[in-house]
Short mmCIF file of C-alpha atoms in Angstrom, two decimals:
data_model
loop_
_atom_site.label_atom_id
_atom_site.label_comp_id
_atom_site.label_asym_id
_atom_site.label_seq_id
_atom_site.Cartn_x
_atom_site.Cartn_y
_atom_site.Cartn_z
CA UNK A 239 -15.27 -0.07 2.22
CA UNK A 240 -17.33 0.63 5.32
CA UNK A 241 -16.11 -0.71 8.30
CA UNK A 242 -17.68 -1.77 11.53
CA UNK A 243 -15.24 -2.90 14.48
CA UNK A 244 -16.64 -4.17 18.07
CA UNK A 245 -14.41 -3.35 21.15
CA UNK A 246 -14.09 -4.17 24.32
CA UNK A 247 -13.77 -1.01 26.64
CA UNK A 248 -14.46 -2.41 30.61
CA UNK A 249 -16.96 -5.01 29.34
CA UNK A 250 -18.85 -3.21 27.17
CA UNK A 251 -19.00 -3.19 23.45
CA UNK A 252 -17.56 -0.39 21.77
CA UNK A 253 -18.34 0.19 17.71
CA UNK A 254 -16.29 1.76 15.77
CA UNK A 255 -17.42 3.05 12.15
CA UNK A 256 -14.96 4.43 9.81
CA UNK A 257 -13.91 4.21 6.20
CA UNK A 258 -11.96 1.55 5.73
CA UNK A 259 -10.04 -0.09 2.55
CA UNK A 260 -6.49 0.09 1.09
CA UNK A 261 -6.53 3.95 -0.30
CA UNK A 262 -8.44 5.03 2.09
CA UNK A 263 -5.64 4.05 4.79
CA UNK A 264 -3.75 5.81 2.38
CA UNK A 265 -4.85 8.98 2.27
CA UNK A 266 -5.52 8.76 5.74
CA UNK A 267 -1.92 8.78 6.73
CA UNK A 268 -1.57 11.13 3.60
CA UNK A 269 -3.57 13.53 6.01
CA UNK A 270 -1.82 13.13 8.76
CA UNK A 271 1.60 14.27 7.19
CA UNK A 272 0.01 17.10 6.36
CA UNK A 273 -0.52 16.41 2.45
CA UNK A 274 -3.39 17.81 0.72
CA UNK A 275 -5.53 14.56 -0.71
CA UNK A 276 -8.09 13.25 -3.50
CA UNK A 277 -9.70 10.05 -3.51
CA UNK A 278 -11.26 9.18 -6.56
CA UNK A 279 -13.56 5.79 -6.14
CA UNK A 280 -17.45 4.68 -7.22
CA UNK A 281 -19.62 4.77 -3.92
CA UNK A 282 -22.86 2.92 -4.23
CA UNK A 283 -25.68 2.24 -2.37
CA UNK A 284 -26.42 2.65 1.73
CA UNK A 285 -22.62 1.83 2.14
CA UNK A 286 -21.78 4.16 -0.45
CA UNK A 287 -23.44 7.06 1.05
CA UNK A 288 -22.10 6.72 4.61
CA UNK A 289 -18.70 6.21 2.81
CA UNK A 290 -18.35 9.30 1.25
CA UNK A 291 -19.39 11.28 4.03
CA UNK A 292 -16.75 9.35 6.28
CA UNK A 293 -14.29 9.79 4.22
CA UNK A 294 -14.63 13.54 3.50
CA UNK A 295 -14.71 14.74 6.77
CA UNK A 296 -11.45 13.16 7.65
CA UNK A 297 -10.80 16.09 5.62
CA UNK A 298 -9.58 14.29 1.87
CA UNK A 299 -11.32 15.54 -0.83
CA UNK A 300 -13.74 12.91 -2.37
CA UNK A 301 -14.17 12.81 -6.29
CA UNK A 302 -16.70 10.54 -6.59
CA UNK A 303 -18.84 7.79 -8.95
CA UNK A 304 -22.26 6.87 -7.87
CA UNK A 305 -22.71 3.25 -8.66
CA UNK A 306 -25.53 1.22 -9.41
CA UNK A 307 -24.96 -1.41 -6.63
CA UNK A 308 -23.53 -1.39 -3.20
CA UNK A 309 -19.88 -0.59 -2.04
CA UNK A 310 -18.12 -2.67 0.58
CA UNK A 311 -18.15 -3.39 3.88
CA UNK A 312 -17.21 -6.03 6.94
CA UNK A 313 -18.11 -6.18 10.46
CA UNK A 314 -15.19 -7.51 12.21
CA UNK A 315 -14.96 -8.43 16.68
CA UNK A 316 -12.27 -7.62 18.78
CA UNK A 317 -13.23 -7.68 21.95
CA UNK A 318 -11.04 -11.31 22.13
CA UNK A 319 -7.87 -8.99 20.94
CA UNK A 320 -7.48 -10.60 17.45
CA UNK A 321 -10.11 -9.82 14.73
CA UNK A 322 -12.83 -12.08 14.40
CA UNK A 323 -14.68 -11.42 10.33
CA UNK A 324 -18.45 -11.55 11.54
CA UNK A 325 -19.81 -10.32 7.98
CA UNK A 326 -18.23 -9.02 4.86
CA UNK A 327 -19.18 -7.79 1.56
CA UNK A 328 -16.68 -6.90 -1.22
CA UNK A 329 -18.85 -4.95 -3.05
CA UNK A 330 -20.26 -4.72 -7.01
CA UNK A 331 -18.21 -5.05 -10.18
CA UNK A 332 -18.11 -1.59 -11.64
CA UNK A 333 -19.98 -1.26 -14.92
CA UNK A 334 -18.45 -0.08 -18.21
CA UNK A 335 -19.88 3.18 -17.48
CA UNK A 336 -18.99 3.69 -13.95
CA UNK A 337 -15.51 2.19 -15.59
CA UNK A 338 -14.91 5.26 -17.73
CA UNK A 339 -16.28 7.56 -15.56
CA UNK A 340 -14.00 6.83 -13.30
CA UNK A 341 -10.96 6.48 -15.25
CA UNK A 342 -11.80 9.96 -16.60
CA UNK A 343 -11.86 11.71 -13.13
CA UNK A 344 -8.81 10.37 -12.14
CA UNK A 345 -6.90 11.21 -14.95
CA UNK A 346 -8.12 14.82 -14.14
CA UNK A 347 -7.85 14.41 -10.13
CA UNK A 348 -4.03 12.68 -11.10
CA UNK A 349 -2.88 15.26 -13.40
CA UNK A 350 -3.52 18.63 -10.95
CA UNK A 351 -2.24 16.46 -8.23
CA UNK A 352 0.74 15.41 -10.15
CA UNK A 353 1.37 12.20 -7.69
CA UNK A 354 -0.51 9.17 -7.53
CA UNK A 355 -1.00 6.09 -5.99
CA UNK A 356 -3.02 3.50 -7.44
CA UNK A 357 -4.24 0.96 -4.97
CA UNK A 358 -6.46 -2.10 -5.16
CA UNK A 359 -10.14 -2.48 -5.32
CA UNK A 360 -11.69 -4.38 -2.25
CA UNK A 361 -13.64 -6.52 -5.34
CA UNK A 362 -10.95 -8.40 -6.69
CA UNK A 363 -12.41 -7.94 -10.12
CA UNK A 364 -14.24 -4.82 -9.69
CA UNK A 365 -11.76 -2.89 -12.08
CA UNK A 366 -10.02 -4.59 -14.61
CA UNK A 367 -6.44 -4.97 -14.81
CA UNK A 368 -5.94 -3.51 -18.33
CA UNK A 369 -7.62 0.11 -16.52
CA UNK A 370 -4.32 0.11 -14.14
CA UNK A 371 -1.95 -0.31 -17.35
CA UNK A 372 -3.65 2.63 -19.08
CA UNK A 373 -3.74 5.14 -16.06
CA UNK A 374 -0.21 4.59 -15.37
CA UNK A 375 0.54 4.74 -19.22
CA UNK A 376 -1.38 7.91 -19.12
CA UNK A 377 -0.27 9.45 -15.86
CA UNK A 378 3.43 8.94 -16.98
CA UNK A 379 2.51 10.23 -19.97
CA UNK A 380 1.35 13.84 -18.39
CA UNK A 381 4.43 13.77 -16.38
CA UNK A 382 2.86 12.46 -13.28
CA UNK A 383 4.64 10.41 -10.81
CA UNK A 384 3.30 6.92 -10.38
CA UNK A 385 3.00 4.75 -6.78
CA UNK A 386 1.61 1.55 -7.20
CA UNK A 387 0.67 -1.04 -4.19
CA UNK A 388 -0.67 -3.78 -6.22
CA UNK A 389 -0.65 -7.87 -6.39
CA UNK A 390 -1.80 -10.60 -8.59
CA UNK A 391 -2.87 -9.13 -12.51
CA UNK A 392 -3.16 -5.70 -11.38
CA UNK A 393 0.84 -5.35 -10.42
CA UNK A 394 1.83 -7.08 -13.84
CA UNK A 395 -1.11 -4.65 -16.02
CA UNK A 396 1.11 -1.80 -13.77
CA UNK A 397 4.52 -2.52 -14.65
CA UNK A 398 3.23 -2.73 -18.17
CA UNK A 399 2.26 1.18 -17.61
CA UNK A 400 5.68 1.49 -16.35
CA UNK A 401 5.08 3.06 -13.04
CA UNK A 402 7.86 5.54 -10.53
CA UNK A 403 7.45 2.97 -7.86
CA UNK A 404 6.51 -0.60 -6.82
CA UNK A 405 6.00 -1.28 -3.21
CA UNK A 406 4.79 -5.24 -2.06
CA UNK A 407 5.75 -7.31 0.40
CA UNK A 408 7.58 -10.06 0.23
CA UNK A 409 4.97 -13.06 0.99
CA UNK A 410 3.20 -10.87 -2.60
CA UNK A 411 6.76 -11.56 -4.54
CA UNK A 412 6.48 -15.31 -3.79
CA UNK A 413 2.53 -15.38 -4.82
CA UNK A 414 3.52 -13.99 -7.69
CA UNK A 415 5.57 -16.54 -8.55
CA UNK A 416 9.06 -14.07 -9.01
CA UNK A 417 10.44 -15.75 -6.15
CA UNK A 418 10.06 -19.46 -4.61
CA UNK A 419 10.59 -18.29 -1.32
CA UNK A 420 11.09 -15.12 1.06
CA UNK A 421 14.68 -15.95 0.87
CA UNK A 422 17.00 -12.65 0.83
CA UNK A 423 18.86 -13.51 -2.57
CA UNK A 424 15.87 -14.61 -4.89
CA UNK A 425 13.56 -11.60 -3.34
CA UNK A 426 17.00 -9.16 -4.26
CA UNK A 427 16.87 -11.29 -7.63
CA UNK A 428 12.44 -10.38 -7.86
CA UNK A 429 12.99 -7.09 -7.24
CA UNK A 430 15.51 -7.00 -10.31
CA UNK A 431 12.87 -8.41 -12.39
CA UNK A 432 10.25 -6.31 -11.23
CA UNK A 433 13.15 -3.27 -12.35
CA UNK A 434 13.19 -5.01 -15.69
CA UNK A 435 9.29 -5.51 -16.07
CA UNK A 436 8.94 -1.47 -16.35
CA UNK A 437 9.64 -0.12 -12.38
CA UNK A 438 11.92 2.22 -12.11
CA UNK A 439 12.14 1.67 -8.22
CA UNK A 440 10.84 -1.57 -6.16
CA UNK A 441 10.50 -1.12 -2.37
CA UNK A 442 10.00 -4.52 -0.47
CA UNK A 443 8.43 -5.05 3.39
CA UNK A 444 9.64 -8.14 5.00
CA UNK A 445 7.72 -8.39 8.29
CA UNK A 446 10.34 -8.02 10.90
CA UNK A 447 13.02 -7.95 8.71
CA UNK A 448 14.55 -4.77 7.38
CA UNK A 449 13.13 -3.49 3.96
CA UNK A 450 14.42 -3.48 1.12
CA UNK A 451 14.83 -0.59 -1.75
CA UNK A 452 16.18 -1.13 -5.17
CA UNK A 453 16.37 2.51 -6.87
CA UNK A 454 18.39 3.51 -10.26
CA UNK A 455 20.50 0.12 -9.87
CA UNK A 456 21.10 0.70 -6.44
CA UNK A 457 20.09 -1.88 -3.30
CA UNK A 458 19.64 -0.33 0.52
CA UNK A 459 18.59 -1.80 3.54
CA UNK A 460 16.20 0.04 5.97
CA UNK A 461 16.69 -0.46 9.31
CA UNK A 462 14.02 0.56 12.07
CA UNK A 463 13.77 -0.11 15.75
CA UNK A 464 10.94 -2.93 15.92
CA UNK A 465 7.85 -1.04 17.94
CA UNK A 466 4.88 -2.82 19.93
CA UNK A 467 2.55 -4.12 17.98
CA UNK A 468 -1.48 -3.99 18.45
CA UNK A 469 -2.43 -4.22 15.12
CA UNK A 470 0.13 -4.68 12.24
CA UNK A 471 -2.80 -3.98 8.98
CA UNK A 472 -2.17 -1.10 7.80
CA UNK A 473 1.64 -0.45 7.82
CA UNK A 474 2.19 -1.46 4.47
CA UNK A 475 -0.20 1.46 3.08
CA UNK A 476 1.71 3.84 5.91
CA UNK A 477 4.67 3.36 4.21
CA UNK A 478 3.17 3.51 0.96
CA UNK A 479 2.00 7.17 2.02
CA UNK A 480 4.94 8.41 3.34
CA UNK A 481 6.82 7.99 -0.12
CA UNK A 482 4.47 9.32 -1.65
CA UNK A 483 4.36 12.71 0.07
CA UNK A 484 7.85 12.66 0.29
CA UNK A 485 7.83 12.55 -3.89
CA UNK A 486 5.36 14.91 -4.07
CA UNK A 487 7.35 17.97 -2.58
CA UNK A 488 9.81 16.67 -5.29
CA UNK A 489 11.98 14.71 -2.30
CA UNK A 490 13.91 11.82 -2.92
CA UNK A 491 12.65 8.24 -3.09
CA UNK A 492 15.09 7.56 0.31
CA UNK A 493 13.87 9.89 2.34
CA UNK A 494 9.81 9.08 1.09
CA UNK A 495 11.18 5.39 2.52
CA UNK A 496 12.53 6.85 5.55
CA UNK A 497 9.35 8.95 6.67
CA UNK A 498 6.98 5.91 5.39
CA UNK A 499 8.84 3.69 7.46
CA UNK A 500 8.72 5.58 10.21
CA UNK A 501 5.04 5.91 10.02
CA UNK A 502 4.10 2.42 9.27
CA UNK A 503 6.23 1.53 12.47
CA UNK A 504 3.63 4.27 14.44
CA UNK A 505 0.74 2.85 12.84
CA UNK A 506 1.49 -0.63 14.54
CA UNK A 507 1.31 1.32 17.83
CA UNK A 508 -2.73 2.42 17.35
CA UNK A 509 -5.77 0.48 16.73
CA UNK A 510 -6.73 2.53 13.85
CA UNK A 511 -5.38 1.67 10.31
CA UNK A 512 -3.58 4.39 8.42
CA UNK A 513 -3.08 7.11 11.64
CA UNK A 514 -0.49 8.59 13.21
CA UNK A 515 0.45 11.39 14.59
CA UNK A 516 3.04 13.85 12.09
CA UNK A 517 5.05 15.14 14.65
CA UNK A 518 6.06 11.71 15.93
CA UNK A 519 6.28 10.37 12.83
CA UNK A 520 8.95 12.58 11.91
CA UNK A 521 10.63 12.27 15.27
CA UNK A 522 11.02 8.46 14.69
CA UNK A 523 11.86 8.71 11.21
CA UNK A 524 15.22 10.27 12.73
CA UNK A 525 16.07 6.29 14.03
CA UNK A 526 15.60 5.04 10.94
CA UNK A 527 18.49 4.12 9.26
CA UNK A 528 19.37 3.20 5.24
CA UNK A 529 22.27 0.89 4.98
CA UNK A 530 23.58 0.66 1.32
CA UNK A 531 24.60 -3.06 0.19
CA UNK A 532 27.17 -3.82 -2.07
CA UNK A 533 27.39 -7.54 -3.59
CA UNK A 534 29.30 -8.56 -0.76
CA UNK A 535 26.88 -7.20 1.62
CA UNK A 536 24.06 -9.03 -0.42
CA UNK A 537 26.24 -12.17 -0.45
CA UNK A 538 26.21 -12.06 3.53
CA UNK A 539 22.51 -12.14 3.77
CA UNK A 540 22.17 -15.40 1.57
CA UNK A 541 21.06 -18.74 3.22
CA UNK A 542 23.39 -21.33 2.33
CA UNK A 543 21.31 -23.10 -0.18
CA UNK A 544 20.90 -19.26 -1.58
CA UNK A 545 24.84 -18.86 -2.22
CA UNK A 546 25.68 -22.50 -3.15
CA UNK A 547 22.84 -22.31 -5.95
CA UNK A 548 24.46 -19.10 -7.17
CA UNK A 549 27.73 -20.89 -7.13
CA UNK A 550 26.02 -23.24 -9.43
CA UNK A 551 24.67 -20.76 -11.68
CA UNK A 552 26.75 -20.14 -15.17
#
């Protein structure tokens, strides 16, 4: 989506225009670590145009739709220091034709890239959730490794495709009704389920609290130095592109959590969503640390309601 963001700078307003949106973020930070990109989205309208120009000269490669109505956009204020939503548009449902176009070009962008992310569209219903299921079917099927940063029908269509990786956050666990609350024990027990439901690894953001990563059975802890925050959006889909680069120069899933972590904690530094800077990145990823826990190490984490309901338990 095309974004529009009014500063302050000594009492004047300052615009900002950029591409803006989950993938985009993405494939911003993508960029920044030095990974060769493809964004594959419909672009429509005035919005559309301005988009796809945006977008591909932050140097990602744009493989692109033309739609028949308008693509996305807000105009937010921050001159007060917290953003302030002075206009926003989500953007058109995508036709049947602009559906299949696009699922066609991504399958082709996916399989030379051989790692993919699927994110969400700004429209909640702009792409239906059954298109999610059959890319990730069909990406897993070429031998393609699938990221997915999804919530509500599109995560459960996803796990149904059986996807490399799940990445949420915690408050998205307890929306989707896996866990009752952001309680250690019963997210541990969500991301189990998720495992079950078709990921073969779940990474979980907590906010200030350490993340968690549940890969081939096994639960870690990832510990980071908590930065200064201006702007906290945007993190999430830092981390999300630091495991994915990571994975695709064939590294493990640990280390992809270690350099996204490490660049969703500089991200929280800038005002801009999805930036960073590589070289720090990597510095900082050397103070992040991945603590393995055990059952007894999960048991120590558990409110007391938490461990006297698994006491309970048969």
């Amino acid at each position: 989506m095309l974004t529009v963001t009014v500063e302050d700078l000594e009492g004047n307003a300052d615009i900002h225009v950029h591409a803006g949106g989950q993938g985009v973020w993405q494939a911003r930070m993508l960029t920044a670590l030095g990974a060769s990109v493809t964004i594959c989205a419909v672009f429509a309208g005035e919005t559309g145009l301005v988009l796809r120009h945006l977008i591909a000269d932050e140097g990602i490669k744009v493989v692109s739709v033309s739609g028949e109505g308008s693509s996305g956009a807000y105009l937010h204020d921050r001159r007060g220091g917290e953003r302030k939503v002075l206009a926003e548009s989500a953007g058109h449902k995508l036709t049947r034709h602009e559906l299949d176009e696009l699922y066609g070009l991504t399958l082709q962008a996916g399989m030379q890239a051989g790692t993919v992310i699927l994110s969400g569209a700004v429209e909640e219903d702009a792409v239906p959730p059954d298109m999610y299921r059959r890319l990730t079917a069909d990406l897993g099927a070429a031998g393609c490794t699938v990221v997915a940063d999804l919530t509500g029908e599109r995560l459960d269509a996803v796990l149904a495709g059986k996807p490399a990786v799940i990445k949420m956050a915690d408050n998205e666990i307890v929306s989707s009704g896996r866990a009752a609350a952001s309680e250690t024990g019963q997210i541990i027990e969500a991301m189990h389920t998720l495992a079950r439901e078709g990921a073969s690894a779940v990474i979980v953001t907590r906010a200030h609290l350490p993340s968690l990563v549940l890969s081939k059975g096994a639960l870690s802890e990832i510990h980071v130095p908590e930065m200064q925050a201006v702007d906290t959006s945007g993190a999430g889909d830092s981390l999300t592109a630091g495991v994915a680069a990571v994975l695709a120069e064939h590294g493990t899933l640990l280390d992809g959590v270690v350099l996204g972590t490490a660049a969703g904690a500089q991200n929280v530094t800038r005002h801009g969503l999805g930036t960073g800077e590589a070289a720090v990145i990597r510095q900082f990823a050397g103070l992040v640390k991945i603590v393995p826990l055990d059952g007894e190490e999960t048991a120590q984490q558990m409110s007391p309601d938490e461990l006297a309901r698994k006491v309970r338990e048969p």
